[in-house]
mmCIF file of C-alpha atoms in Angstrom:
data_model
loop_
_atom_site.group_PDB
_atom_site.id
_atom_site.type_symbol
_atom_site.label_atom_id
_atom_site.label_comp_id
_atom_site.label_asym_id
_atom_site.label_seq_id
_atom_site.Cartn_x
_atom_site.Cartn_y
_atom_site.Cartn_z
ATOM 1 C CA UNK A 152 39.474 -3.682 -117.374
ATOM 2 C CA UNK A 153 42.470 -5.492 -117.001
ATOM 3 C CA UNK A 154 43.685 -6.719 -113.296
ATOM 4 C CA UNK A 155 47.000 -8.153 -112.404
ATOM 5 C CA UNK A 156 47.398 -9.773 -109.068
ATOM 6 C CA UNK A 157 50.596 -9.733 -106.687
ATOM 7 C CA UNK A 158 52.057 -9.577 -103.650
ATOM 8 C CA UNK A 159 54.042 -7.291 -101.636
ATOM 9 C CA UNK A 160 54.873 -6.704 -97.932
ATOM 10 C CA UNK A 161 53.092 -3.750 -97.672
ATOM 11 C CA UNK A 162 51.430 -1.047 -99.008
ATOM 12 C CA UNK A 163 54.117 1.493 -99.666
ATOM 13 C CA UNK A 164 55.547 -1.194 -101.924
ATOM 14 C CA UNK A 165 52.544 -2.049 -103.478
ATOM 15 C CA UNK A 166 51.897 1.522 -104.772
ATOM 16 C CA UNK A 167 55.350 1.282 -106.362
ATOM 17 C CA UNK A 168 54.288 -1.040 -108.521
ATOM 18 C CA UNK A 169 52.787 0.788 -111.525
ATOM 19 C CA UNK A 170 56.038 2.746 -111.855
ATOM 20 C CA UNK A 171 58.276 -0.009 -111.721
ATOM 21 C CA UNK A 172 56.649 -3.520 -112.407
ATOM 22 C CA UNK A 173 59.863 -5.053 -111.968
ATOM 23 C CA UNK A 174 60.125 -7.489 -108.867
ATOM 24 C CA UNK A 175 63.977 -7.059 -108.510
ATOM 25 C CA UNK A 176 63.565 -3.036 -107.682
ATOM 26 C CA UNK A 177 60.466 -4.422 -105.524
ATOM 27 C CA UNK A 178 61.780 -6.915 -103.360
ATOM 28 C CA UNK A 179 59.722 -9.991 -104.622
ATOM 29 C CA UNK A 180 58.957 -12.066 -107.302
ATOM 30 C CA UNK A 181 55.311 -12.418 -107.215
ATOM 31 C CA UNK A 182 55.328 -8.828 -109.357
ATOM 32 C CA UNK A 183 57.101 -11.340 -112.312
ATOM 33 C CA UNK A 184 56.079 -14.372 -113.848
ATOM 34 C CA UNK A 185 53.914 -15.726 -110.762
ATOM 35 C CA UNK A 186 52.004 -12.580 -110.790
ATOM 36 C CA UNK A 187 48.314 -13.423 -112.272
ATOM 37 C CA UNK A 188 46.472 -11.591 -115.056
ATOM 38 C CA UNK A 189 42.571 -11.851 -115.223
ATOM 39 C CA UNK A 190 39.394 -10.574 -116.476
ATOM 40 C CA UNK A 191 38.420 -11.151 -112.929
ATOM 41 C CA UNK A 192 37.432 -8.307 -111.116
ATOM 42 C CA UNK A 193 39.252 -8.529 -107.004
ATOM 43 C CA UNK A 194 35.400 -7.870 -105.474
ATOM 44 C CA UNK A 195 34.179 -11.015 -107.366
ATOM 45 C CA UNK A 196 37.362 -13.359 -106.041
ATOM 46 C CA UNK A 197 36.519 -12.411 -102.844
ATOM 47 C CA UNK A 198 33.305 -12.938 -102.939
ATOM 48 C CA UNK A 199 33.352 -15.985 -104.428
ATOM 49 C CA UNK A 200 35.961 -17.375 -101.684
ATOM 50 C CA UNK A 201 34.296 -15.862 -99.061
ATOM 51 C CA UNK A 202 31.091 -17.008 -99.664
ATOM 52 C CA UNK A 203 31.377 -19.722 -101.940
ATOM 53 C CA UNK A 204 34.440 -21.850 -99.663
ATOM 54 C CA UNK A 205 34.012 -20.125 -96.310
ATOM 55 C CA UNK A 206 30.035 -19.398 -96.035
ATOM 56 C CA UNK A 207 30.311 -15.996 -95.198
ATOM 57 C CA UNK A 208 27.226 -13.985 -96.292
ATOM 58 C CA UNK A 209 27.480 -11.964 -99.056
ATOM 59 C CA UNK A 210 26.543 -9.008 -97.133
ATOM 60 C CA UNK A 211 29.665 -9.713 -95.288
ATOM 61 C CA UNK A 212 32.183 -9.740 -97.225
ATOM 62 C CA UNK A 213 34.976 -7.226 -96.221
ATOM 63 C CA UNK A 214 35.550 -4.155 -99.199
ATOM 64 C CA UNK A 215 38.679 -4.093 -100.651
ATOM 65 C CA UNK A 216 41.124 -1.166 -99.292
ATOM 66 C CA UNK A 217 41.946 1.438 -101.795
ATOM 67 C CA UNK A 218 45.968 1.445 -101.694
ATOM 68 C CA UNK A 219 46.712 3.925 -105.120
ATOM 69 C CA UNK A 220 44.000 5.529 -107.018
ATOM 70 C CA UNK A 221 45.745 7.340 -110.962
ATOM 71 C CA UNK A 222 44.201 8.865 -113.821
ATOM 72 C CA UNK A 223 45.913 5.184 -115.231
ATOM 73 C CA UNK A 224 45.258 2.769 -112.740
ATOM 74 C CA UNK A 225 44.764 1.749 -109.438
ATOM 75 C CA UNK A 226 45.888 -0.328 -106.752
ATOM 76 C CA UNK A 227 43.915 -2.464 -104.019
ATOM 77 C CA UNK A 228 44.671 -4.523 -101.035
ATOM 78 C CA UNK A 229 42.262 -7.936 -101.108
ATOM 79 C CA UNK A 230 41.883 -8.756 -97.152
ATOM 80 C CA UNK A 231 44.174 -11.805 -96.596
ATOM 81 C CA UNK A 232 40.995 -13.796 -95.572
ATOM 82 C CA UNK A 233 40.706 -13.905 -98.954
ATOM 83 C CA UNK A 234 43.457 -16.004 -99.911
ATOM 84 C CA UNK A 235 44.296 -17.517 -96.870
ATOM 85 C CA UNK A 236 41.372 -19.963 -96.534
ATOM 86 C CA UNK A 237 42.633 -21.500 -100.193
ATOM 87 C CA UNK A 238 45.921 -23.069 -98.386
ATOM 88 C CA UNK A 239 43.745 -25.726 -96.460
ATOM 89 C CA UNK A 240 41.362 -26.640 -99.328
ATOM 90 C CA UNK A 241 41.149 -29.974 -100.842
ATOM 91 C CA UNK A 242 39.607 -30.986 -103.923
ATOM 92 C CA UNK A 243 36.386 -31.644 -103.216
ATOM 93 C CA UNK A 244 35.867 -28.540 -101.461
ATOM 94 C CA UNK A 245 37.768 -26.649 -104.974
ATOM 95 C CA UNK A 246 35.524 -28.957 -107.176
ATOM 96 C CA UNK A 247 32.278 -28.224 -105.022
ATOM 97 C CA UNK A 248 32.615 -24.071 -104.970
ATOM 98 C CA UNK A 249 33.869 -24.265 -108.676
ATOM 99 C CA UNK A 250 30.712 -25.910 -109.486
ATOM 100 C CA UNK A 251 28.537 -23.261 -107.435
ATOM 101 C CA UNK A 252 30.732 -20.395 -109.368
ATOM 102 C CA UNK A 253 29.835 -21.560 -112.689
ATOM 103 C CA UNK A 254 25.881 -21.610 -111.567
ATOM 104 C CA UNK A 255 26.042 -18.128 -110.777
ATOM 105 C CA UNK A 256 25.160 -15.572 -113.686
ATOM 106 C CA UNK A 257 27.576 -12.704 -114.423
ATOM 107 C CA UNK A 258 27.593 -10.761 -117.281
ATOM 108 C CA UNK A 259 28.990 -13.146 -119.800
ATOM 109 C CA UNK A 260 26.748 -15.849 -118.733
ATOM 110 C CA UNK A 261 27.706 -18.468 -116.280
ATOM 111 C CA UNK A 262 31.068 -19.882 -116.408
ATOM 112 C CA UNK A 263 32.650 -23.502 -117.366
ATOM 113 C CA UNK A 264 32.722 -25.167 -113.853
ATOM 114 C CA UNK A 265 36.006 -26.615 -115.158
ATOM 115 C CA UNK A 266 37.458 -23.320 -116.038
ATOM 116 C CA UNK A 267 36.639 -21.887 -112.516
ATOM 117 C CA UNK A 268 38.322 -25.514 -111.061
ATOM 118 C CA UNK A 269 41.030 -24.314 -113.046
ATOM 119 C CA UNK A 270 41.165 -20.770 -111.453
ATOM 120 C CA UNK A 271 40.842 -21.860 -108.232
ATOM 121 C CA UNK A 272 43.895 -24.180 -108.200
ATOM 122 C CA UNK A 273 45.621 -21.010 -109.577
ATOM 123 C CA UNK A 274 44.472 -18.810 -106.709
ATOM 124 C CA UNK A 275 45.825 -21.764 -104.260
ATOM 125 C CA UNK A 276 48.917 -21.516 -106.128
ATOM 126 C CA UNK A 277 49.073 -17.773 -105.389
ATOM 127 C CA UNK A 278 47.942 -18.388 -102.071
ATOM 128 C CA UNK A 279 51.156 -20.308 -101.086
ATOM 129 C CA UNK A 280 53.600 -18.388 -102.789
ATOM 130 C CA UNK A 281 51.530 -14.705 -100.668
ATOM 131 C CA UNK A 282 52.516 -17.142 -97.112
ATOM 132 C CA UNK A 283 56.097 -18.286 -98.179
ATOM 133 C CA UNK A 284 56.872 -14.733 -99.123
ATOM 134 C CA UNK A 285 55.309 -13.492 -95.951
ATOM 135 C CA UNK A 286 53.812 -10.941 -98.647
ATOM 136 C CA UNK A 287 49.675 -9.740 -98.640
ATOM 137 C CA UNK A 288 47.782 -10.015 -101.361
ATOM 138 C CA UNK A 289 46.915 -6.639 -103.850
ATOM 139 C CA UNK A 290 45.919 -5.718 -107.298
ATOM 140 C CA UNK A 291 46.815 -3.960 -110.179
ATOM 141 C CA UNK A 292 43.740 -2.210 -112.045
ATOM 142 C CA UNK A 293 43.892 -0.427 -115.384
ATOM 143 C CA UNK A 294 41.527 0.019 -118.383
#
């Protein structure tokens, strides 16, 4: 699986992206260059934010809301507490949950803590540009 996270104001615009993918027909630029392809699935970001930066229990942790689901692909909305808490992170709170990320097993085996540092400063990225844009955060799912 392939995801590609961006923004949009809402969801009617979000479910345009598949057919369109281009950020000038869309309103915003997050669908272009400062969109952000992963091998990370949107359930473990918000997991790992959620629990790993805000302490929220696992158990917790709010689904994801089904925007667009194609034979193709699919579309989800990530819950904004899921990028919002990133903004007023320093580093020692980025370095600490990176380090407890790359403890945890997945099914590659755990991850470079520096890698996941590395991630997270991009999600904080994306996290500004999502409030400047006034835009919520969603992804892009395909096989």
């Amino acid at each position: 699986m392939t995801y590609k996270y961006f923004g949009a104001p809402d969801g009617a615009t979000a479910a345009r992206v598949p057919i369109s993918m281009r950020p000038e027909e869309l309103g915003g630029d997050e669908l272009g260059m400062n969109g952000m392809f992963t091998k990370i699935k949107p359930e473990t970001m918000a997991a790992m934010v959620l629990t790993g930066i805000e302490g929220v229990p696992l158990h917790k942790v709010p689904p994801l809301e089904l925007v667009v689901l194609h034979p193709d692909y699919a579309v989800v909305k990530l819950p904004m507490t899921v990028v919002d808490p990133l903004r007023g992170i320093g580093e020692e709170t980025v370095g600490a949950a990176a380090f407890i990320w790359s403890t945890v097993p997945d099914r590659g085996g755990p991850r470079d803590a520096f890698n996941v540092y590395q991630l997270l400063h991009e999600w904080q990225d994306f996290s500004h540009r999502l409030h400047e844009a006034g835009h919520q955060p969603y992804c892009l799912v395909w096989p």
